[in-house]
mmCIF file of C-alpha atoms and ligand atoms in Angstrom:
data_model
loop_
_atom_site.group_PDB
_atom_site.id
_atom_site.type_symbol
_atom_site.label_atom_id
_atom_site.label_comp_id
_atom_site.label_asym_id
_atom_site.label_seq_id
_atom_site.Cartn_x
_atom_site.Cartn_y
_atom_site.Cartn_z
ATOM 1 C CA UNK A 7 59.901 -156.577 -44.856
ATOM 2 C CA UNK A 8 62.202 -157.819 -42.128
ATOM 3 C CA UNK A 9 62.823 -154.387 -40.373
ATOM 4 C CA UNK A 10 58.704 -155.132 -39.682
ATOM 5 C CA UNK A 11 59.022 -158.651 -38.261
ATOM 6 C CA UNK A 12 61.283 -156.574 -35.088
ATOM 7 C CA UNK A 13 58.974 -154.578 -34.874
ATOM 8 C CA UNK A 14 57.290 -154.299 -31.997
ATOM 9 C CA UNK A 15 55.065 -150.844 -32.536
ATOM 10 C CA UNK A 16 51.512 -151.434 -30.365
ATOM 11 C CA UNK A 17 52.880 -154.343 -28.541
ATOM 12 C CA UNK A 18 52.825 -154.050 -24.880
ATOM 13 C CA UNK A 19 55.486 -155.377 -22.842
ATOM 14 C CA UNK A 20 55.822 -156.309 -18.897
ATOM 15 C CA UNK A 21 59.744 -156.218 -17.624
ATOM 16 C CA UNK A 22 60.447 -157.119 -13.982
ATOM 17 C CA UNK A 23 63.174 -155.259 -12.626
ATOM 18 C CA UNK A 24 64.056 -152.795 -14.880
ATOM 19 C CA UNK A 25 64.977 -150.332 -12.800
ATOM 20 C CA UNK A 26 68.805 -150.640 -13.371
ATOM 21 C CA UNK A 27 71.007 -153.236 -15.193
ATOM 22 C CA UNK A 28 69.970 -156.246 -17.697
ATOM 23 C CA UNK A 29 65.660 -155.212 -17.114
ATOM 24 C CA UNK A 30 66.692 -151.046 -18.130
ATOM 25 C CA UNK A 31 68.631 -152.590 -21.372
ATOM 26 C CA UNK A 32 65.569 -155.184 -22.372
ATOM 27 C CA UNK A 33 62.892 -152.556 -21.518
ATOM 28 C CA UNK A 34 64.488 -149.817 -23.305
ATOM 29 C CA UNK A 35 65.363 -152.289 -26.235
ATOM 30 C CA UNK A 36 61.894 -153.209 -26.649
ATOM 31 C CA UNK A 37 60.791 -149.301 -26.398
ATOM 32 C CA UNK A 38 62.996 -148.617 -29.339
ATOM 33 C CA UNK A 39 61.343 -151.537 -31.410
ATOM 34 C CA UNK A 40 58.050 -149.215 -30.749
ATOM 35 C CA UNK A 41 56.444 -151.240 -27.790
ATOM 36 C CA UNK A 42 55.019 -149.716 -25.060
ATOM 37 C CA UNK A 43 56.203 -151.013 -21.631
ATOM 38 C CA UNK A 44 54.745 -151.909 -18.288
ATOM 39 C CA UNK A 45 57.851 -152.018 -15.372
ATOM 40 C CA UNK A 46 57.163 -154.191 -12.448
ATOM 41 C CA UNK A 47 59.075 -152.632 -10.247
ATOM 42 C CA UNK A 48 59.052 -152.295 -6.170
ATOM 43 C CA UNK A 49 60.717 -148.951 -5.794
ATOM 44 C CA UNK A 50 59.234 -145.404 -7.178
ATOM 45 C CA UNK A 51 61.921 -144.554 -9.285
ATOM 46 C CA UNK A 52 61.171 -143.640 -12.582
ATOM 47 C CA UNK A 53 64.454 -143.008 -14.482
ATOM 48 C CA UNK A 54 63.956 -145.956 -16.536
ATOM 49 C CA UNK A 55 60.548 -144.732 -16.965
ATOM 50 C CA UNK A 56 61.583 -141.198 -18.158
ATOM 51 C CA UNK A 57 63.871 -143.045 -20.694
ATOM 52 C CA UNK A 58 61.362 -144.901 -21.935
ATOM 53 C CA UNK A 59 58.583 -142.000 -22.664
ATOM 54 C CA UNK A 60 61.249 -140.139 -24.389
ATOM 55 C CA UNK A 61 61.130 -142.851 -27.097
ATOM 56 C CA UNK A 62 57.489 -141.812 -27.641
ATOM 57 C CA UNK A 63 55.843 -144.760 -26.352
ATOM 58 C CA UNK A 64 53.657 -145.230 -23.237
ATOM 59 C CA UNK A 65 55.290 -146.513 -19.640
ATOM 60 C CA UNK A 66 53.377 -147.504 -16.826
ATOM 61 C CA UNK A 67 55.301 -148.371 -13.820
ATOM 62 C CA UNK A 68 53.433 -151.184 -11.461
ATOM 63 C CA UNK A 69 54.842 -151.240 -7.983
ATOM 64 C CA UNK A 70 55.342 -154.834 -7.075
ATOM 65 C CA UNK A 71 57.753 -156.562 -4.601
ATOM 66 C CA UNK A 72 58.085 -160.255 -5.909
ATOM 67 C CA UNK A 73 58.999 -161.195 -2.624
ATOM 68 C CA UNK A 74 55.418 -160.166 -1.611
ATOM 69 C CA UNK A 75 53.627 -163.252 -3.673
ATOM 70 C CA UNK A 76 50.008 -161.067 -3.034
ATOM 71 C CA UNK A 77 51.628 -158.373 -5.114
ATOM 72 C CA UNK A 78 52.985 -160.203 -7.740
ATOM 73 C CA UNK A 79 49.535 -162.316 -8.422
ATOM 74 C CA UNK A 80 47.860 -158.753 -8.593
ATOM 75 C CA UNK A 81 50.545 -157.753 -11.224
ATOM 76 C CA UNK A 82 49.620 -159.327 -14.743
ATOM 77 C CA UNK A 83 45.497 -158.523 -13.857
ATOM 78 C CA UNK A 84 46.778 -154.573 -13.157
ATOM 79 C CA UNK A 85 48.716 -154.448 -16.306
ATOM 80 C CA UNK A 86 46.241 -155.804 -18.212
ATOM 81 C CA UNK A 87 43.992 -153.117 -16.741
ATOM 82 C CA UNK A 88 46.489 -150.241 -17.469
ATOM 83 C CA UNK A 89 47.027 -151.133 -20.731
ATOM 84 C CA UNK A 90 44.354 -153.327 -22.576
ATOM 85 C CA UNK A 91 46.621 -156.747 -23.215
ATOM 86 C CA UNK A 92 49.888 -158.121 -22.225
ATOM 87 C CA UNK A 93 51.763 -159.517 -25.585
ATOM 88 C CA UNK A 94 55.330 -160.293 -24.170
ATOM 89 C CA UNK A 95 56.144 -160.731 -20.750
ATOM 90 C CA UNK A 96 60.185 -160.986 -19.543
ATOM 91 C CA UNK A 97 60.597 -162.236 -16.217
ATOM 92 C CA UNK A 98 63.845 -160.087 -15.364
ATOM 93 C CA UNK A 99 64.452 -159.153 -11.947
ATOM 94 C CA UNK A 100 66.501 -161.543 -9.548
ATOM 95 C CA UNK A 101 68.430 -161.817 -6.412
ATOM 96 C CA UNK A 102 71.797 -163.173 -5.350
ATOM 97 C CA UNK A 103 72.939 -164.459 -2.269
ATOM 98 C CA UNK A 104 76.299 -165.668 -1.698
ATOM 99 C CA UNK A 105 76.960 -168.091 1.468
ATOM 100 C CA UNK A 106 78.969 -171.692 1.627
ATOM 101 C CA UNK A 107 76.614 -174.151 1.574
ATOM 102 C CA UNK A 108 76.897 -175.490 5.345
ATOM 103 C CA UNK A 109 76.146 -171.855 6.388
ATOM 104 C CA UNK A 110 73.334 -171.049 4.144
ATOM 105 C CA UNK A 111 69.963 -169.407 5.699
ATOM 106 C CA UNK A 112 66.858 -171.012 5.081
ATOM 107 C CA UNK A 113 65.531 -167.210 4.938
ATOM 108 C CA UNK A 114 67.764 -166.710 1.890
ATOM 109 C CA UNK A 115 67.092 -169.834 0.344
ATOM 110 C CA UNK A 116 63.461 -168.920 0.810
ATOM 111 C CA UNK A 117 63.850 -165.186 -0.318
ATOM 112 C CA UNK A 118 66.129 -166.485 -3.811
ATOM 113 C CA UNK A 119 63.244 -169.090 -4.462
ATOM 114 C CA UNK A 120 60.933 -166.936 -4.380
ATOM 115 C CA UNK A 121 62.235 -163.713 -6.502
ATOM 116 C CA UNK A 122 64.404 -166.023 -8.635
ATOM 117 C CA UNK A 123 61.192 -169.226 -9.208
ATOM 118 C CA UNK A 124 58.258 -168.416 -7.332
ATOM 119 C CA UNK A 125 57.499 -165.183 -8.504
ATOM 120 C CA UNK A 126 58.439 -166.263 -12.114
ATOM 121 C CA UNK A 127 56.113 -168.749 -12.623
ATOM 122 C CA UNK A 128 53.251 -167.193 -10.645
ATOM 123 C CA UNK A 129 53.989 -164.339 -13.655
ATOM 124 C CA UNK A 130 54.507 -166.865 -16.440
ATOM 125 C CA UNK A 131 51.159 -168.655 -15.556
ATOM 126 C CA UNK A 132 48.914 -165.704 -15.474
ATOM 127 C CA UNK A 133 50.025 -163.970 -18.547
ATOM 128 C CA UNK A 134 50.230 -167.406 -20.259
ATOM 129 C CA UNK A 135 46.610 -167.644 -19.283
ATOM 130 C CA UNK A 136 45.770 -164.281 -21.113
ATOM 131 C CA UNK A 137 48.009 -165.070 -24.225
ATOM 132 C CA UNK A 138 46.767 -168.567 -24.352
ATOM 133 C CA UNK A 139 43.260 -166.975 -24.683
ATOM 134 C CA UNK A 140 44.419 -164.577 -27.431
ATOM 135 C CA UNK A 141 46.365 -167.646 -29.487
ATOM 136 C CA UNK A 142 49.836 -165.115 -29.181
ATOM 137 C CA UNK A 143 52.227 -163.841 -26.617
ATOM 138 C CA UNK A 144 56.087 -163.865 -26.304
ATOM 139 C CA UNK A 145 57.529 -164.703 -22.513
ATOM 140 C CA UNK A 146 60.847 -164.200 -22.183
ATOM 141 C CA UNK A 147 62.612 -165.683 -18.418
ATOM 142 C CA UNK A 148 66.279 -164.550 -17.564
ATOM 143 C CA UNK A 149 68.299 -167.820 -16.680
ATOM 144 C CA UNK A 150 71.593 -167.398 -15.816
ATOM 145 C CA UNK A 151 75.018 -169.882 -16.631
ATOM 146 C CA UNK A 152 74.113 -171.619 -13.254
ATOM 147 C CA UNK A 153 71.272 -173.050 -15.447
ATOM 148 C CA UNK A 154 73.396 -175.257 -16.612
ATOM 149 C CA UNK A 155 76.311 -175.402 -14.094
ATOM 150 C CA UNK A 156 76.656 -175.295 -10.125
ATOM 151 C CA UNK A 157 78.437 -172.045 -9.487
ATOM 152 C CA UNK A 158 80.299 -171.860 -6.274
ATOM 153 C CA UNK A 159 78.358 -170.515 -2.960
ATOM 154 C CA UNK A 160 75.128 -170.038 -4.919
ATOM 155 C CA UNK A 161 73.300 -173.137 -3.871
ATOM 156 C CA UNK A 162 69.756 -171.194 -3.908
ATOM 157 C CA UNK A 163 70.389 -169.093 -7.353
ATOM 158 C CA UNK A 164 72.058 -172.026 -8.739
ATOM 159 C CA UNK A 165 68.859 -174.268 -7.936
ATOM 160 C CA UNK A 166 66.439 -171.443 -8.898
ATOM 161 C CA UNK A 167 67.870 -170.783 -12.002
ATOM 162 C CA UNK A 168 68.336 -174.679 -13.203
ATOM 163 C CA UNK A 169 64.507 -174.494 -12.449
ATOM 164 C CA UNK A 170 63.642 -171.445 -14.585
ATOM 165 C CA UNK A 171 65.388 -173.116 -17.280
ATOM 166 C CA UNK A 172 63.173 -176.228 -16.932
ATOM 167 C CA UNK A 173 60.158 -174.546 -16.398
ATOM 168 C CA UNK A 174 60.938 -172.289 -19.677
ATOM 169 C CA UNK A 175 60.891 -175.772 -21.606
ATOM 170 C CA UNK A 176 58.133 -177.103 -19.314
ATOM 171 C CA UNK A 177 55.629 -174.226 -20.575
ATOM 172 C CA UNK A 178 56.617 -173.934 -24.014
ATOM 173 C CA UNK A 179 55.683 -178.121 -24.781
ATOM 174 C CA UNK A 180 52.228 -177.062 -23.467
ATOM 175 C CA UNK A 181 51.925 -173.344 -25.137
ATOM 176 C CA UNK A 182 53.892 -173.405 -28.476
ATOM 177 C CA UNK A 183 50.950 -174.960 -30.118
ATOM 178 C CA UNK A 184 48.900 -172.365 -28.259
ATOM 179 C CA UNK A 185 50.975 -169.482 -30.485
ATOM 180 C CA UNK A 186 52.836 -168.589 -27.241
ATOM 181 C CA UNK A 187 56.655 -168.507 -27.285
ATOM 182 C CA UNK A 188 58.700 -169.402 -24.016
ATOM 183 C CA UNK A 189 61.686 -168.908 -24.191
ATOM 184 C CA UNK A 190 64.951 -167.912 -22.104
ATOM 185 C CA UNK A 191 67.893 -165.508 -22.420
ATOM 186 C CA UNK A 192 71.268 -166.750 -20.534
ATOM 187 C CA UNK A 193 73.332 -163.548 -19.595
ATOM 188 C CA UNK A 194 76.891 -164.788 -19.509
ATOM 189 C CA UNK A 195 78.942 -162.466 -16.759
ATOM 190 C CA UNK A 196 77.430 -158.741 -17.274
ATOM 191 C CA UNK A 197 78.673 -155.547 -15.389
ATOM 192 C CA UNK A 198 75.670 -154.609 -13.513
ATOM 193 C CA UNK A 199 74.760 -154.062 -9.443
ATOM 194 C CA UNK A 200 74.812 -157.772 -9.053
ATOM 195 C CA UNK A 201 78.375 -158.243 -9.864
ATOM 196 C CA UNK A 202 79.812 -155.696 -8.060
ATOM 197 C CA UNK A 203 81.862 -157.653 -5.810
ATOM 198 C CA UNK A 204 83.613 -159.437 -8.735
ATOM 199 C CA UNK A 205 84.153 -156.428 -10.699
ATOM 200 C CA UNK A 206 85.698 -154.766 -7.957
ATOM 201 C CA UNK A 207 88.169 -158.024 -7.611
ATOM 202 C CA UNK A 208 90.715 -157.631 -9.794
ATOM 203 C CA UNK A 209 91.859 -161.011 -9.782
ATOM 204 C CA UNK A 210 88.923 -162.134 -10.330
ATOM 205 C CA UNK A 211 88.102 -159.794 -12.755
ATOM 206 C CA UNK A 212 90.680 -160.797 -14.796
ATOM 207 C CA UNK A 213 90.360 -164.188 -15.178
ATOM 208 C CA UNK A 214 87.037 -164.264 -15.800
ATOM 209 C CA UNK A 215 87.439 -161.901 -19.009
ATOM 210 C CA UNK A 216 90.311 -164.172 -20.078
ATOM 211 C CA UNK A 217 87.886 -167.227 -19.816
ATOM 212 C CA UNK A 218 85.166 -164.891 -21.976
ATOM 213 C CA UNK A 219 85.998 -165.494 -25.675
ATOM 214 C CA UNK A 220 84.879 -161.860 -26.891
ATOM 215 C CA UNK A 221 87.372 -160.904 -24.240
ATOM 216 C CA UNK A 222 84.973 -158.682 -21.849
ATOM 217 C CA UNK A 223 82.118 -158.011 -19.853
ATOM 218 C CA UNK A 224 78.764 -157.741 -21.204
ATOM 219 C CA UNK A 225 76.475 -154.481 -20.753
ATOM 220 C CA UNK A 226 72.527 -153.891 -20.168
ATOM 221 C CA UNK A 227 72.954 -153.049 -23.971
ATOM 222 C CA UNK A 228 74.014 -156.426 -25.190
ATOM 223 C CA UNK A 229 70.397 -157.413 -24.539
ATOM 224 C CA UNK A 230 68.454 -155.532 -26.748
ATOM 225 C CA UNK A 231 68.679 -157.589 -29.613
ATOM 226 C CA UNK A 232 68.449 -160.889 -28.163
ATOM 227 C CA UNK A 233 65.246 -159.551 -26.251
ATOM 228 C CA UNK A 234 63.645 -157.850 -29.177
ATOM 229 C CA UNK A 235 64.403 -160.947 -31.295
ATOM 230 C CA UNK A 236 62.478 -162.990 -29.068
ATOM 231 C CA UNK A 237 59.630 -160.620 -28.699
ATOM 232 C CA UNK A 238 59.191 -159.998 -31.551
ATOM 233 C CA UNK A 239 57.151 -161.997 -34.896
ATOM 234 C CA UNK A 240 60.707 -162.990 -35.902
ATOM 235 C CA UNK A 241 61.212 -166.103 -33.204
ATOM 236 C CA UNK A 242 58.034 -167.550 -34.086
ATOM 237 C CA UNK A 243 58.774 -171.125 -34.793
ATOM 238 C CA UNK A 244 61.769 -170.961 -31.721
ATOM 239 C CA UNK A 245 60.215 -172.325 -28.716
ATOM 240 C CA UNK A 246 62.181 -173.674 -25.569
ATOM 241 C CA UNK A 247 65.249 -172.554 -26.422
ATOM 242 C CA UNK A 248 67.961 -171.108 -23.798
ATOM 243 C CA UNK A 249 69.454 -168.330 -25.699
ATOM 244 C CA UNK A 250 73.312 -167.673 -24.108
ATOM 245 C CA UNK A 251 74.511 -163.896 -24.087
ATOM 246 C CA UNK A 252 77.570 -164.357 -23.005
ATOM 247 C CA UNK A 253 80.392 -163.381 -25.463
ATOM 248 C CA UNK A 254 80.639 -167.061 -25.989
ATOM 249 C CA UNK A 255 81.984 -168.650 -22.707
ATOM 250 C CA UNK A 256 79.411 -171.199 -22.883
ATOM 251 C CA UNK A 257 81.026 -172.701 -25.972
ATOM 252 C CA UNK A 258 84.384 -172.622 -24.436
HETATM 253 P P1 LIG B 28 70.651 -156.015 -10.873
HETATM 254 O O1 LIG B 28 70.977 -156.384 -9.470
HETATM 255 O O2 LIG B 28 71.441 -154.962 -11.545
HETATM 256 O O3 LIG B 28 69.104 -155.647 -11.023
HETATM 257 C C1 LIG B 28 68.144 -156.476 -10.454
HETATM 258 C C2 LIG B 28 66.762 -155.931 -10.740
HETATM 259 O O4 LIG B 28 65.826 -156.781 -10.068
HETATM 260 C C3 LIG B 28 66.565 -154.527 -10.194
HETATM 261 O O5 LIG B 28 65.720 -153.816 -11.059
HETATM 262 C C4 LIG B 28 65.869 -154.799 -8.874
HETATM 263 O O6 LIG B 28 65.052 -153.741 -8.428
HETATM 264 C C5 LIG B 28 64.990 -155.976 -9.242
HETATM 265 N N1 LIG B 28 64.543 -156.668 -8.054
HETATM 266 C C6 LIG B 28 65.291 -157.361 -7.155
HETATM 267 N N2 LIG B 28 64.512 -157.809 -6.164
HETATM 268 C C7 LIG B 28 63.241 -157.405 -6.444
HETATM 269 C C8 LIG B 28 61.999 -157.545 -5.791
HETATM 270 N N3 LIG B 28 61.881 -158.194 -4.625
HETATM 271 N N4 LIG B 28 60.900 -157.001 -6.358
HETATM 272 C C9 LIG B 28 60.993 -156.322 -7.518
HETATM 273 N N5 LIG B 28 62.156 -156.144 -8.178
HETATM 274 C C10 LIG B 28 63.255 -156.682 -7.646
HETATM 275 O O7 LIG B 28 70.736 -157.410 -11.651
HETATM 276 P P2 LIG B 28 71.079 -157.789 -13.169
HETATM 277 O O8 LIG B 28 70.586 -156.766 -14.093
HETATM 278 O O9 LIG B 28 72.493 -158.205 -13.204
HETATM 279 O O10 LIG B 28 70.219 -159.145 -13.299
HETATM 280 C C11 LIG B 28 69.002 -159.223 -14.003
HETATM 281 C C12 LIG B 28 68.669 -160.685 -14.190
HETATM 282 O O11 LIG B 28 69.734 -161.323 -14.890
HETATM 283 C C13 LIG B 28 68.498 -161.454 -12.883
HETATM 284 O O12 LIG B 28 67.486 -162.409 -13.003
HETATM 285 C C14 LIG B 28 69.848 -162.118 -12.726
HETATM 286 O O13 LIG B 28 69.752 -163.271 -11.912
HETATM 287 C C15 LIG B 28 70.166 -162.446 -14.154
HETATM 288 N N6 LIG B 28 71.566 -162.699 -14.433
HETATM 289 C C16 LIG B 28 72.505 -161.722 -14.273
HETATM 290 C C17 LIG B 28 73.823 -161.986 -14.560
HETATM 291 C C18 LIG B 28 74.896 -160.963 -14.437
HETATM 292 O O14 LIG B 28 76.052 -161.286 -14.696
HETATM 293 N N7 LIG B 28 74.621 -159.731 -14.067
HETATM 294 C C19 LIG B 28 74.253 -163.312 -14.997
HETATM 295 C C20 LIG B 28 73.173 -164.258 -15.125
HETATM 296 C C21 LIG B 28 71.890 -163.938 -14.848
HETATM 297 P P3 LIG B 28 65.510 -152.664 -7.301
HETATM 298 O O15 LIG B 28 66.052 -151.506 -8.077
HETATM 299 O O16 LIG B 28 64.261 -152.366 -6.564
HETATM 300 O O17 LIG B 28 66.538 -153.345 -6.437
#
């Protein structure tokens, strides 16, 4: 039955950052496919939590900073503590910084490497340890456009990003064999926190829906499929792959 390949019922899932924006959407997507859900998170809240248990699944929240590398190596061991087994793990949460080049900080280049890469593949490396073991596992890392492209004032996210895209295909030619899935999701431009500033433009607002195909801004919701897709027993044989959701401006 296909409705059973989504599903995701006993699965347990780690989401960075999924206190707010594109991390709420994928952790509450993957909730309503039945899996339970561990949120890496550095602040207490627990809205996203709340939203979660009233799915009738189990959420533990992990306080981690990823800028505070102890903390995130301590993260995978403590979930798999909490909960028995990691099965998917999406690398979510990320930082922007926004500076000309010439005037760029070294302390935000080193804070947006280490959120946006470091963090990431200290993550991806010990839960691929634990799903290499068990033969299965989904990981799931959040690119962005600026995978593919330079932005403009982003030298640190752009380089970060190009990187998580690499190291998504990196890990899966040494794990697909293993019966682990790496793969990426590439949020075109989404309304969330992170794009305030733009949203807020209206000029700029405007002609970046008119350069968006589907003709507007994407939402925390758009991500639920995608994500559960590639959690899920359905993606099996898709490995590598940088999976734009982004109302097509890619294609454009
Ligand atoms: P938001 O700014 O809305 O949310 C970012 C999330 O990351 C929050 O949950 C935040 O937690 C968490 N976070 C940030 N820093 C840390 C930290 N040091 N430790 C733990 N958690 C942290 O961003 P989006 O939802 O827009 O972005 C999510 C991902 O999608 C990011 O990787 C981003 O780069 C990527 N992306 C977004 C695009 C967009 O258009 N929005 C486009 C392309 C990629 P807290 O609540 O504590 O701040």
């Amino acid at each position: 039955m296909m409705t059973q390949t989504f599903d995701l019922t006993g699965k347990v899932a780690v989401v960075s950052g999924g206190t707010r924006g594109i991390g709420q959407g994928i952790a509450l997507g993957l909730a309503e496919a039945g899996a339970d859900i561990v949120l890496l998170q550095r602040s207490e809240d627990t809205s996203t939590q709340e939203k979660i248990l009233s799915l009738g699944v189990r959420c533990e929240i992990i306080q981690c900073d990823l800028m505070n590398l102890d903390e995130v190596k301590q993260a995978i061991p403590k979930a798999i503590e909490a909960m028995g087994s990691v099965d998917i793990l999406v690398n979510n949460a990320g930082i922007q910084r926004r500076s000309p080049a010439v005037d760029f900080s070294e302390q935000d280049w080193d804070d947006v490497l280490n959120v946006n890469l470091k963090a990431v593949w200290i993550l991806c490396q010990q839960a691929g340890r634990h799903m290499v073991e068990k033969k299965r596992g989904k990981i799931i890392n959040i690119a962005s456009l600026v995978s593919f492209q330079g932005g403009l004032y982003v030298p640190a996210y752009a380089s970060a990003k190009g990187a998580v895209g690499q190291l998504t295909k990196a890990l899966a030619n040494e794990w697909s064999s293993q019966g682990v899935n790496v793969n990426a999701i590439v949020p075109g431009y989404i309304a969330t926190e992170m794009n305030t500033a733009l949203i807020n433009d209206p000029v700029r607002s405007r002609q970046i829906i008119e350069r968006i195909p589907a003709g507007r801004w994407g939402n925390p919701e758009d991500f639920k499929g995608p994500a559960v897709f590639l959690a899920s027993d359905a993606s099996d044989y898709v490995h590598g792959h940088l999976l734009a959701v982004d109302g097509g401006w890619l294609g454009r």
